[in-house]
CSV table of N, CA and C in Angstrom, one decimal:
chain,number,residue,atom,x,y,z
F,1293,UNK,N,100.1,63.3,111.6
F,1293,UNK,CA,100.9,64.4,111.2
F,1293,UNK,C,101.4,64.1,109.8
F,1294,UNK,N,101.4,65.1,108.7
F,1294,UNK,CA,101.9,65.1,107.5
F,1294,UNK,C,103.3,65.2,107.5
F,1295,UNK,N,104.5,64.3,107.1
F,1295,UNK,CA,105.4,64.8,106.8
F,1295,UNK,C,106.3,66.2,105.7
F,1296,UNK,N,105.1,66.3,105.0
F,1296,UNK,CA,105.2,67.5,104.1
F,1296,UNK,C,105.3,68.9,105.0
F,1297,UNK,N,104.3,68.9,106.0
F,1297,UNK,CA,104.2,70.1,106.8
F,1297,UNK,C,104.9,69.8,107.9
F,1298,UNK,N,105.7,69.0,108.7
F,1298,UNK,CA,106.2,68.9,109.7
F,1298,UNK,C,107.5,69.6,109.4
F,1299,UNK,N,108.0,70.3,110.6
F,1299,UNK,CA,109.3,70.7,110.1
F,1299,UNK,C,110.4,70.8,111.4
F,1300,UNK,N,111.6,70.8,111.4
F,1300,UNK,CA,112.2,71.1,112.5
F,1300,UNK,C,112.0,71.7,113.7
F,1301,UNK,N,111.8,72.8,112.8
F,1301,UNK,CA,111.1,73.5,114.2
F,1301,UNK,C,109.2,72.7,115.4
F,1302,UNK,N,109.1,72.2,114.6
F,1302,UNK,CA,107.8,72.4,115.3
F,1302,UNK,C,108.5,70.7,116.2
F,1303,UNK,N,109.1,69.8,115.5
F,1303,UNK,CA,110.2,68.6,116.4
F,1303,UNK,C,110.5,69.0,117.5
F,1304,UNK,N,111.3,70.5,117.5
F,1304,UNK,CA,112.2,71.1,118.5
F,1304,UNK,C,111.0,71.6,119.8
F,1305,UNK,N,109.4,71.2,119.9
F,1305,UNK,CA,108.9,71.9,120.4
F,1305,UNK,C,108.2,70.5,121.8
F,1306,UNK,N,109.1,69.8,120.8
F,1306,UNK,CA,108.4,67.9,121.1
F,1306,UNK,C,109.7,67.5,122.3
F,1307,UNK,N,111.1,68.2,122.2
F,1307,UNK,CA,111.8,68.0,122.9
F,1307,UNK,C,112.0,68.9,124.2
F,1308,UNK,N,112.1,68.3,125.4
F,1308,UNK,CA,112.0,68.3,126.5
F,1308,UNK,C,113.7,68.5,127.3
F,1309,UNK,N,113.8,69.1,128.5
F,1309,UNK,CA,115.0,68.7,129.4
F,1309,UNK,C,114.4,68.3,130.6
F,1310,UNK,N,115.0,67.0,130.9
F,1310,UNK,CA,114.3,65.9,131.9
F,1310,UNK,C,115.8,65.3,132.6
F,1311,UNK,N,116.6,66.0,133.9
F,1311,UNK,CA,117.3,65.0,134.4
F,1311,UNK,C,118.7,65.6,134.2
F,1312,UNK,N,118.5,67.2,133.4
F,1312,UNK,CA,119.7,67.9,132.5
F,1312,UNK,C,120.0,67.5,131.0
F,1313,UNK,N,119.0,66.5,130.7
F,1313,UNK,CA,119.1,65.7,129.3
F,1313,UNK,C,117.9,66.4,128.8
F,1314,UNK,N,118.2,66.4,126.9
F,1314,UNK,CA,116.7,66.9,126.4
F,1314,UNK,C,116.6,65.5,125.5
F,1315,UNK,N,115.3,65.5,126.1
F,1315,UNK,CA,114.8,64.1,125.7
F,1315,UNK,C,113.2,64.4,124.9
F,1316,UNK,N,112.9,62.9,124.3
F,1316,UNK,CA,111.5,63.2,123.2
F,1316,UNK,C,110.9,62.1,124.3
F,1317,UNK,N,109.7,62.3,124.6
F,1317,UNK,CA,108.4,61.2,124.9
F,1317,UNK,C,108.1,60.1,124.3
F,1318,UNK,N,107.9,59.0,124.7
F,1318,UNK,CA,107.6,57.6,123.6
F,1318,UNK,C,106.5,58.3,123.2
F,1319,UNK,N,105.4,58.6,123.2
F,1319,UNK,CA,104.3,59.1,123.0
F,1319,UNK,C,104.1,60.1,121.9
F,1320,UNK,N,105.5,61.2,121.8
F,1320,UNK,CA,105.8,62.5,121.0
F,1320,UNK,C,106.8,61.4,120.0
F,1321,UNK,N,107.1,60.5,119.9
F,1321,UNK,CA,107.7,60.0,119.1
F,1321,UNK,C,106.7,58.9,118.1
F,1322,UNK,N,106.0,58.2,118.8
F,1322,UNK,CA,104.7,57.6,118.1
F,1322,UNK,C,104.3,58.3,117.0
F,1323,UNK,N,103.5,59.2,117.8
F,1323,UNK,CA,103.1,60.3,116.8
F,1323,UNK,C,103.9,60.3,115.9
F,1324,UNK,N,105.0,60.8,116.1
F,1324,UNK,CA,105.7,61.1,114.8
F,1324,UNK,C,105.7,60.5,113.7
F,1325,UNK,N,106.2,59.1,114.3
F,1325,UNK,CA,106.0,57.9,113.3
F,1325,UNK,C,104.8,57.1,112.8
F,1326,UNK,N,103.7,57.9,113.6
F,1326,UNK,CA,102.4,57.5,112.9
F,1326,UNK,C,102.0,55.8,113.5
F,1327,UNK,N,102.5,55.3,114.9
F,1327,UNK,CA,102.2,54.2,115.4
F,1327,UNK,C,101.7,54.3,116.7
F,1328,UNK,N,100.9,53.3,116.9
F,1328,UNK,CA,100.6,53.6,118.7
F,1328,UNK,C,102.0,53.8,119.5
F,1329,UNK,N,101.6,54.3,120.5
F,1329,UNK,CA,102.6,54.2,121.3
F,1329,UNK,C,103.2,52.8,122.1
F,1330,UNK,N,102.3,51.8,122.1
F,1330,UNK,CA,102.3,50.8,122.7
F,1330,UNK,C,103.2,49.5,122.1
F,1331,UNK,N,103.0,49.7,120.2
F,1331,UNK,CA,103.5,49.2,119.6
F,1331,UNK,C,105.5,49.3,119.0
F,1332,UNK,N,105.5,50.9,119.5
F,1332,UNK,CA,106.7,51.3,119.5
F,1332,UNK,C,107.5,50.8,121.0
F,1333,UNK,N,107.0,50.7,121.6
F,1333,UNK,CA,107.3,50.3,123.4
F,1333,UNK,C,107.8,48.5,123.0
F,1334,UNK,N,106.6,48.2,122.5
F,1334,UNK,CA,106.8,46.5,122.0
F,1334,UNK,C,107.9,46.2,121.5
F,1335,UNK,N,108.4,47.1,120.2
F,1335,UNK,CA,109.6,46.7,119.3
F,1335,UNK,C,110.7,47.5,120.2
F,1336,UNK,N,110.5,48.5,121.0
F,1336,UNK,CA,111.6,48.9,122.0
F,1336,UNK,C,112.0,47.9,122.6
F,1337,UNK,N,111.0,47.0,123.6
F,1337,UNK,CA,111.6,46.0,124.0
F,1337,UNK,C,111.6,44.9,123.2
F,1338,UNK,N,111.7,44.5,122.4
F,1338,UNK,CA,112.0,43.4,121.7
F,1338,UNK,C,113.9,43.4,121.4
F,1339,UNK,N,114.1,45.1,121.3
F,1339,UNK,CA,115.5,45.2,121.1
F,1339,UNK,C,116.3,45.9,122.1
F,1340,UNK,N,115.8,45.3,123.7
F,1340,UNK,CA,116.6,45.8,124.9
F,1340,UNK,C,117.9,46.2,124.7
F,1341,UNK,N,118.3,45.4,123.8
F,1341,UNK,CA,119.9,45.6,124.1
F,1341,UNK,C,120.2,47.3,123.3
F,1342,UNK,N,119.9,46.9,122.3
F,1342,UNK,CA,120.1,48.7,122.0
F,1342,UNK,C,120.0,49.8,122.2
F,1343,UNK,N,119.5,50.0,123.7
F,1343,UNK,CA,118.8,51.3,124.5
F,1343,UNK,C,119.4,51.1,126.1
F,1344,UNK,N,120.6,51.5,126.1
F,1344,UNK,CA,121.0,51.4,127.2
F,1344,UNK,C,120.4,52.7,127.7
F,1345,UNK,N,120.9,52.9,129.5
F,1345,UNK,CA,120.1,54.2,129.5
F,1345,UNK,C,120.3,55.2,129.4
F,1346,UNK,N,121.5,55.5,128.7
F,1346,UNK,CA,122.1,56.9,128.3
F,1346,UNK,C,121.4,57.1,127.3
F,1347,UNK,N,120.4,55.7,126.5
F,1347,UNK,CA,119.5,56.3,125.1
F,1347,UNK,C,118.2,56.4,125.8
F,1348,UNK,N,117.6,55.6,126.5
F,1348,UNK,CA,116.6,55.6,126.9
F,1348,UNK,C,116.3,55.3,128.4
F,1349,UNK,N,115.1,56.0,129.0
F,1349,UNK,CA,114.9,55.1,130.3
F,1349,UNK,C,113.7,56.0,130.5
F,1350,UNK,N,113.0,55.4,131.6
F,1350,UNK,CA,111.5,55.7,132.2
F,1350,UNK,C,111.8,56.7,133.0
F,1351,UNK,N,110.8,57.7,133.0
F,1351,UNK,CA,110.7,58.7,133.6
F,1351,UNK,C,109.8,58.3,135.0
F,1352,UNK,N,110.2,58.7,136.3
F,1352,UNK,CA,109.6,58.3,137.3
F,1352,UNK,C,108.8,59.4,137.5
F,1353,UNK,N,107.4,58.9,137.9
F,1353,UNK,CA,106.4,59.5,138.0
F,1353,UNK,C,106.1,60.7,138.7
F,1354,UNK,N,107.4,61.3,139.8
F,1354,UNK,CA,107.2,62.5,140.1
F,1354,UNK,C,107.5,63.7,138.5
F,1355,UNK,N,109.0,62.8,138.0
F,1355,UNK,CA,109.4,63.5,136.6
F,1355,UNK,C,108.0,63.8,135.8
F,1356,UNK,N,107.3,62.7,135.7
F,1356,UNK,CA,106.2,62.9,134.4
F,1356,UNK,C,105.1,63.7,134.9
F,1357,UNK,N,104.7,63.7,136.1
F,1357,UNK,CA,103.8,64.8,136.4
F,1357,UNK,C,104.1,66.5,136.8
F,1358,UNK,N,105.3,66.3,136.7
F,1358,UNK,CA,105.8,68.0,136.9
F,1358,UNK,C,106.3,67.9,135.5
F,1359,UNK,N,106.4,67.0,134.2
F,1359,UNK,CA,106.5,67.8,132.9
F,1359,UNK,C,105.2,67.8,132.4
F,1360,UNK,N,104.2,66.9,132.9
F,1360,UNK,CA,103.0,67.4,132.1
F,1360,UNK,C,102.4,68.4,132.6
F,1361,UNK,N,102.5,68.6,133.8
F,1361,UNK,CA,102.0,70.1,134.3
F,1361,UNK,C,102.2,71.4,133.7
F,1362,UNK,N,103.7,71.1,133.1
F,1362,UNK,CA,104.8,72.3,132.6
F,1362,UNK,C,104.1,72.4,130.8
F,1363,UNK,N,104.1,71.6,130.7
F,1363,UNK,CA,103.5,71.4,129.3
F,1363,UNK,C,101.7,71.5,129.1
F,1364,UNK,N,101.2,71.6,130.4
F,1364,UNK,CA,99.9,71.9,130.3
F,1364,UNK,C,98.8,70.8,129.8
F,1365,UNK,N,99.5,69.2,129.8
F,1365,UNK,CA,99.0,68.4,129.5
F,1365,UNK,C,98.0,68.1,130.8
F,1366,UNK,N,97.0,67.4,130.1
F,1366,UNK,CA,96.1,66.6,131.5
F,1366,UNK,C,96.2,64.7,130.9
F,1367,UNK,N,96.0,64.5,132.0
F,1367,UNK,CA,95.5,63.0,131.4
F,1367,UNK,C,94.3,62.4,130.6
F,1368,UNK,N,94.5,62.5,129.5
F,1368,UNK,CA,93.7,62.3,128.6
F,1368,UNK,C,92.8,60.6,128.5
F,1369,UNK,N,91.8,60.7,128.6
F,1369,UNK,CA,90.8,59.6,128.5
F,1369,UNK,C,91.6,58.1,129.8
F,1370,UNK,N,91.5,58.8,130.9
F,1370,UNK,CA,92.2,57.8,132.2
F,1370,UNK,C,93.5,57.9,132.5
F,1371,UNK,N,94.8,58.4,131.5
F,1371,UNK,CA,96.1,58.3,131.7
F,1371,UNK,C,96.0,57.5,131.1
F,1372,UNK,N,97.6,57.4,131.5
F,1372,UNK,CA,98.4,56.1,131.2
F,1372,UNK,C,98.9,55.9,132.7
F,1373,UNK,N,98.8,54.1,132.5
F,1373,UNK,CA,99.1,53.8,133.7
F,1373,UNK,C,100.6,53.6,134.4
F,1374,UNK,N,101.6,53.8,133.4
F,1374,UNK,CA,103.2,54.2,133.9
F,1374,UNK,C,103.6,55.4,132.9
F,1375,UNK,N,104.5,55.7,134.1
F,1375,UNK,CA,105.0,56.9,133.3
F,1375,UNK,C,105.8,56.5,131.7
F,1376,UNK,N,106.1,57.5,130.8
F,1376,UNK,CA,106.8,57.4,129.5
F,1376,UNK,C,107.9,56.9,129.9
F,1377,UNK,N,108.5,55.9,128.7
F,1377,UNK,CA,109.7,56.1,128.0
F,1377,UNK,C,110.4,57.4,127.6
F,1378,UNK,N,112.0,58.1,128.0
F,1378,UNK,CA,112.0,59.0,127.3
F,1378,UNK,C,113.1,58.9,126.5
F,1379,UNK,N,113.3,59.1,125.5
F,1379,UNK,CA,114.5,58.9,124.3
F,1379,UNK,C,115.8,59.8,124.5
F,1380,UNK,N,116.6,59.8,124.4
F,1380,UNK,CA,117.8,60.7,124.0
F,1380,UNK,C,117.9,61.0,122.7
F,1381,UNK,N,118.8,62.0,122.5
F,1381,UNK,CA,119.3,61.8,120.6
F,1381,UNK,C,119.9,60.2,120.2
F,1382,UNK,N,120.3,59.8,121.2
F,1382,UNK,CA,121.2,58.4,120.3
F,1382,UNK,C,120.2,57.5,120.5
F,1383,UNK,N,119.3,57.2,121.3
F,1383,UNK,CA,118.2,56.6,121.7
F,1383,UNK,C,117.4,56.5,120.1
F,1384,UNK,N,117.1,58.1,119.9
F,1384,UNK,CA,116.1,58.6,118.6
F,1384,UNK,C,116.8,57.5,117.4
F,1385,UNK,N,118.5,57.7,117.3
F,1385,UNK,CA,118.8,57.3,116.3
F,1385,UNK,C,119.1,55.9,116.5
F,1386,UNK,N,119.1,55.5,117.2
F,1386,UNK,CA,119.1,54.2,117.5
F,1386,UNK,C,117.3,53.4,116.7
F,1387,UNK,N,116.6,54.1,117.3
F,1387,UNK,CA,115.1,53.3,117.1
F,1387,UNK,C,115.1,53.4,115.0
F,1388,UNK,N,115.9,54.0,114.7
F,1388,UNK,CA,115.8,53.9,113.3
F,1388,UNK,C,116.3,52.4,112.7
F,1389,UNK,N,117.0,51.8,113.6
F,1389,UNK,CA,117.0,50.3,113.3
F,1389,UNK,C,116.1,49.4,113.5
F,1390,UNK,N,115.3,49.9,114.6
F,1390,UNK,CA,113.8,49.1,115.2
F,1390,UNK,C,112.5,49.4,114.2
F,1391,UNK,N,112.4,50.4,114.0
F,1391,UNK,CA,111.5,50.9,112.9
F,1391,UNK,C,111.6,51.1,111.5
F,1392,UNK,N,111.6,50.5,110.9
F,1392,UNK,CA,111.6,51.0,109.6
F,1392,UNK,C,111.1,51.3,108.3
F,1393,UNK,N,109.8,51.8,108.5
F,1393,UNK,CA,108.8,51.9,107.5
F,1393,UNK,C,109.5,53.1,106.9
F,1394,UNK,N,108.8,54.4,105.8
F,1394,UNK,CA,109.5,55.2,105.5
F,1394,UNK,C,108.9,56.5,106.3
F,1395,UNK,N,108.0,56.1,107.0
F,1395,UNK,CA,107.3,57.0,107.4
F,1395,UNK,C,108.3,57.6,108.8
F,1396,UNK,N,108.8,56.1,109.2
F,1396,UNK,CA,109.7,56.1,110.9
F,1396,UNK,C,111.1,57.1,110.0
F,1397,UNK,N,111.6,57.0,109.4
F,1397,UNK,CA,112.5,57.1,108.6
F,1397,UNK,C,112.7,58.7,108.7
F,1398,UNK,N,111.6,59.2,107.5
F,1398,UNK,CA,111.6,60.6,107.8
F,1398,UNK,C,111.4,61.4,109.1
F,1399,UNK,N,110.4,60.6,109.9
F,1399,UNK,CA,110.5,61.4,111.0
F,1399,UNK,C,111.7,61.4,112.1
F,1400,UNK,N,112.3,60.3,112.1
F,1400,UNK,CA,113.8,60.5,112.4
F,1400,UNK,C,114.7,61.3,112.0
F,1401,UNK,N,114.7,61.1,110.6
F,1401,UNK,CA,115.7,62.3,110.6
F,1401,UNK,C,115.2,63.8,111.0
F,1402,UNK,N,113.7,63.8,110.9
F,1402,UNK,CA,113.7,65.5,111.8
F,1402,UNK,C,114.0,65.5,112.4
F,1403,UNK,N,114.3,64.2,113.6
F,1403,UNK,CA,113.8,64.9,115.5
F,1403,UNK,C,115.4,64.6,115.6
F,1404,UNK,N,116.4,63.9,115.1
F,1404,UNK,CA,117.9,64.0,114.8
F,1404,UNK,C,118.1,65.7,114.7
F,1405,UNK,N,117.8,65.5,113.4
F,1405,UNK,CA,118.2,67.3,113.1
F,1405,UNK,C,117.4,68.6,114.2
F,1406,UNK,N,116.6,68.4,114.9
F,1406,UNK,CA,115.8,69.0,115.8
F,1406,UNK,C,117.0,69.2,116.9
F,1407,UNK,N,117.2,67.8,117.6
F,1407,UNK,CA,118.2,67.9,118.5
F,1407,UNK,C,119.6,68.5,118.0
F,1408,UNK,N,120.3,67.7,117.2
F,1408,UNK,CA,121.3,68.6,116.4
F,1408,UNK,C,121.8,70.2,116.5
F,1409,UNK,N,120.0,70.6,115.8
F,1409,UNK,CA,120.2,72.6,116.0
F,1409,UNK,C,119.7,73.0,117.1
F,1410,UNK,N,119.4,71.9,118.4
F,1410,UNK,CA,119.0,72.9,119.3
F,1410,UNK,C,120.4,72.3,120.0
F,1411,UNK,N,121.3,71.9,119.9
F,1411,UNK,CA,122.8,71.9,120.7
F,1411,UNK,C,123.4,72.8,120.2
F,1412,UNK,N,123.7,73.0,118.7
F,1412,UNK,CA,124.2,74.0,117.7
F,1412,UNK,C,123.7,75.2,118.3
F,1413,UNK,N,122.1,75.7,118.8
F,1413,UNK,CA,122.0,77.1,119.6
F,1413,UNK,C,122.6,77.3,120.6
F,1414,UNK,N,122.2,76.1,121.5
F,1414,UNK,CA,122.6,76.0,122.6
F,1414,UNK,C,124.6,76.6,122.8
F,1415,UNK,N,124.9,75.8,122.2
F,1415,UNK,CA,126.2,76.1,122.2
F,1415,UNK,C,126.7,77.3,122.3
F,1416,UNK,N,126.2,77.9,120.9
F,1416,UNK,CA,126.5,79.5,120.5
F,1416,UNK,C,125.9,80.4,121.3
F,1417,UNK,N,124.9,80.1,122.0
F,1417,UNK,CA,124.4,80.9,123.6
F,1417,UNK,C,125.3,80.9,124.4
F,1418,UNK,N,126.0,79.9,124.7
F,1418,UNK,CA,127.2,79.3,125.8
F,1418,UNK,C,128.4,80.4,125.3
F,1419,UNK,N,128.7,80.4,124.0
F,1419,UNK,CA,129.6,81.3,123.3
F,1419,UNK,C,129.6,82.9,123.6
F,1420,UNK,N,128.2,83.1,123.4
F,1420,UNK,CA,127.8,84.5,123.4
F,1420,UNK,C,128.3,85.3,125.1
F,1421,UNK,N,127.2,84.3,125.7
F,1421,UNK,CA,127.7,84.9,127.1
F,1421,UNK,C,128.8,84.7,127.5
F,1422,UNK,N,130.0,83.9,127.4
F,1422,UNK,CA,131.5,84.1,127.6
F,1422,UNK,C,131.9,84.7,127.0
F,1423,UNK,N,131.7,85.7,126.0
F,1423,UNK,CA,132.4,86.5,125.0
F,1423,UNK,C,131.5,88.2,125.6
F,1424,UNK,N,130.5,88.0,126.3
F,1424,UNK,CA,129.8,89.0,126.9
F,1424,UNK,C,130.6,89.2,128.2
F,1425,UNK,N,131.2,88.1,129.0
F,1425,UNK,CA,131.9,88.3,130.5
F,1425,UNK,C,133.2,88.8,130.3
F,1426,UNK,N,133.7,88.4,129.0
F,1426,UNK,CA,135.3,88.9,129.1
F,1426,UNK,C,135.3,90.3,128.5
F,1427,UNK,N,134.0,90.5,127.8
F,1427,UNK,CA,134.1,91.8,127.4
F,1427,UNK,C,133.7,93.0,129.1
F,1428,UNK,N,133.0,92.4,129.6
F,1428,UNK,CA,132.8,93.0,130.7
F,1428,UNK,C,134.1,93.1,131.7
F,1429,UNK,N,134.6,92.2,131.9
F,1429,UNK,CA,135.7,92.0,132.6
F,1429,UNK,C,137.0,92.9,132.1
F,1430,UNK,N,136.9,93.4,130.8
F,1430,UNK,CA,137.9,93.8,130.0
F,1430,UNK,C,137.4,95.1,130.7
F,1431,UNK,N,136.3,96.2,130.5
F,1431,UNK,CA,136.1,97.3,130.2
F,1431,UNK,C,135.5,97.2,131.9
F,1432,UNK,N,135.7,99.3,132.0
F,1432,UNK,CA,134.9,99.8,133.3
F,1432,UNK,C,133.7,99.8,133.7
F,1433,UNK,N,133.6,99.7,134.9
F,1433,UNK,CA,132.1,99.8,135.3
F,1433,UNK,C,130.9,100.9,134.5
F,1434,UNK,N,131.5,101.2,133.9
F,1434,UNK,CA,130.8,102.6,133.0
F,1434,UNK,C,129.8,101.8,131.9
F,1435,UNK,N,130.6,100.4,131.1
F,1435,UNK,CA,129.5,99.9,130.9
F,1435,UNK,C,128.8,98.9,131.5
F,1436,UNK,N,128.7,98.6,132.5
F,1436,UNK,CA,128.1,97.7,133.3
F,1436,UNK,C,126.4,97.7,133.1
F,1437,UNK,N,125.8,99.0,132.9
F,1437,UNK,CA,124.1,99.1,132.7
F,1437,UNK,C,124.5,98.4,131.1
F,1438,UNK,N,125.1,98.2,130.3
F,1438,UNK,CA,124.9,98.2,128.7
F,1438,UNK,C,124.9,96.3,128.8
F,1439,UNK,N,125.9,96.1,129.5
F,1439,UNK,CA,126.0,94.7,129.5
F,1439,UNK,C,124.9,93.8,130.5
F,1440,UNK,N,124.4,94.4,131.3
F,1440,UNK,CA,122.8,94.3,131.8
F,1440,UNK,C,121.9,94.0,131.1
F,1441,UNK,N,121.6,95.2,129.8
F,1441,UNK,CA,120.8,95.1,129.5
F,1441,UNK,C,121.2,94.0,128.5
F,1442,UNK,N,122.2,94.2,127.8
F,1442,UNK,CA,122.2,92.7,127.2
F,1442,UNK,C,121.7,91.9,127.6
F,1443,UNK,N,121.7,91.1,128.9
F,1443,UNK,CA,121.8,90.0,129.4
F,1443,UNK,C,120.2,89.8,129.3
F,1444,UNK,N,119.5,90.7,129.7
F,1444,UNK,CA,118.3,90.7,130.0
F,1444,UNK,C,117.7,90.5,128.6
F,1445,UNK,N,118.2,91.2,127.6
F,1445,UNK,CA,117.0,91.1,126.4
F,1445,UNK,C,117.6,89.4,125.5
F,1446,UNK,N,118.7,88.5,126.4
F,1446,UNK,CA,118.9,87.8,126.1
F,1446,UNK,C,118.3,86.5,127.0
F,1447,UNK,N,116.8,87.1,127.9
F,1447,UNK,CA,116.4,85.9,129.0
F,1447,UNK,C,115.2,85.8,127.8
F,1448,UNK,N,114.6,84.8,128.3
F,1448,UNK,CA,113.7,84.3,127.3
F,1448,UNK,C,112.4,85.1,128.0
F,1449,UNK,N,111.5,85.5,127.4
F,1449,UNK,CA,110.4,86.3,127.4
F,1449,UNK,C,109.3,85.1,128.5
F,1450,UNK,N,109.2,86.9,129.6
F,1450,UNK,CA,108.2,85.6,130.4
F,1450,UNK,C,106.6,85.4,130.0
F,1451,UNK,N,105.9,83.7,130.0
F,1451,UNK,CA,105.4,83.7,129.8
F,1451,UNK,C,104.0,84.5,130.2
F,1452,UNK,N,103.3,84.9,129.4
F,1452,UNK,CA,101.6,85.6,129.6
F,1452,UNK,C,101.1,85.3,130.8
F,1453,UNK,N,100.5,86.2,131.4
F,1453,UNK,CA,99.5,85.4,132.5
F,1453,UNK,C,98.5,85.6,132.1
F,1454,UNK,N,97.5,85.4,132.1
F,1454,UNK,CA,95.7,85.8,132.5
F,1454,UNK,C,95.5,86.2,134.1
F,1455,UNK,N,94.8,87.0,133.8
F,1455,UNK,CA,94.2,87.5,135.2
F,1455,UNK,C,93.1,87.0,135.3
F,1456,UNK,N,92.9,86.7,137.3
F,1456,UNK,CA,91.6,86.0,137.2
F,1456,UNK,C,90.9,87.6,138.0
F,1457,UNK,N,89.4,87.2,137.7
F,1457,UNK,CA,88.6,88.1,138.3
F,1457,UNK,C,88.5,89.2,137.4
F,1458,UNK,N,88.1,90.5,137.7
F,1458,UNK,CA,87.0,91.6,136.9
F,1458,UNK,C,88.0,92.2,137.2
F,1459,UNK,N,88.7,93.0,135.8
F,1459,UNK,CA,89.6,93.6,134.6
F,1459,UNK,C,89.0,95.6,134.8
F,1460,UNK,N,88.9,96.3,135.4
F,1460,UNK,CA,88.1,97.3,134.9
F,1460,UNK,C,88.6,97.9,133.6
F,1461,UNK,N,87.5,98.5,132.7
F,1461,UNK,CA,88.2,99.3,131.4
F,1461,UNK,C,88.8,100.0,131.5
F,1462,UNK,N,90.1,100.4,130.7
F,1462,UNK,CA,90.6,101.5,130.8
F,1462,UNK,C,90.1,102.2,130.5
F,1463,UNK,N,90.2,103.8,131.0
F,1463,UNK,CA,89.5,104.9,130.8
F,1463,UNK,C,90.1,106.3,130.6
């Protein structure tokens, strides 16, 4: 991955919610940093003490197969034989002590700032809809369809399906 073209947003796409926590993959963090994953796992443990497990801990293997399902991953060339590592934000910023080429560097501070604005949304979502109930609660049932539909054009768009089997033309 080029750090030139990498950008927050595409970080924010690397982070996951696993356990009620949004967490990055040792694997989606490699990458980042442009190392195996095995070798980042190495210097992880070399520095146990820094990763307690509010920063880090293994995902148990029912977790990792219902997120790679969700994510549409397969096991690539055999798997891996245990499940990921998965990071927290203080975990992320923590490994910036373990790593420190300039390459670990920059990509840290994206997946920092990734997590950052997706609490910063998060938040102001949390905001929006409490400021949507009191307005509801304030006024009559008269707008009750208006505040509906708010809610609705505020769910996240459901994914696509494909249809299986023979489609006839419209006609």
């Amino acid at each position: 991955m080029d750090s030139d073209v990498l950008s927050v947003g595409d970080v924010e796409l690397l982070i996951h919610e696993v356990r009620g926590i949004r967490i990055i993959l040792d694997e989606d963090i490699a990458a980042l940093y442009e190392v195996e994953t095995r070798q980042l796992v190495r210097a992880v443990q070399r520095n146990v003490a820094r990763f307690p497990d509010d920063f880090m801990f293994r995902l148990s293997q029912d977790e990792f197969d219902e997120l790679r399902t969700a994510l549409g991953r397969t096991g690539q060339h055999g798997g891996r034989r245990k499940a990921p590592y998965a990071f927290t934000e203080h975990g992320v910023a923590m490994l910036s002590g373990v790593l420190r080429s300039d390459r670990a560097i920059q990509a840290n501070v994206l997946v920092v700032r990734a997590f950052v604005r997706m609490r910063t949304v998060i938040l102001a979502h949390r905001e929006l809809v409490a400021r949507i109930d009191e307005l509801e609660n304030r006024y009559d049932t008269q707008f009750s369809i208006v505040f509906d539909a708010i809610r609705q054009l505020m769910l996240p768009p459901a994914p696509a399906r494909n249809t299986i089997g023979f489609t006839p033309p419209d006609d």
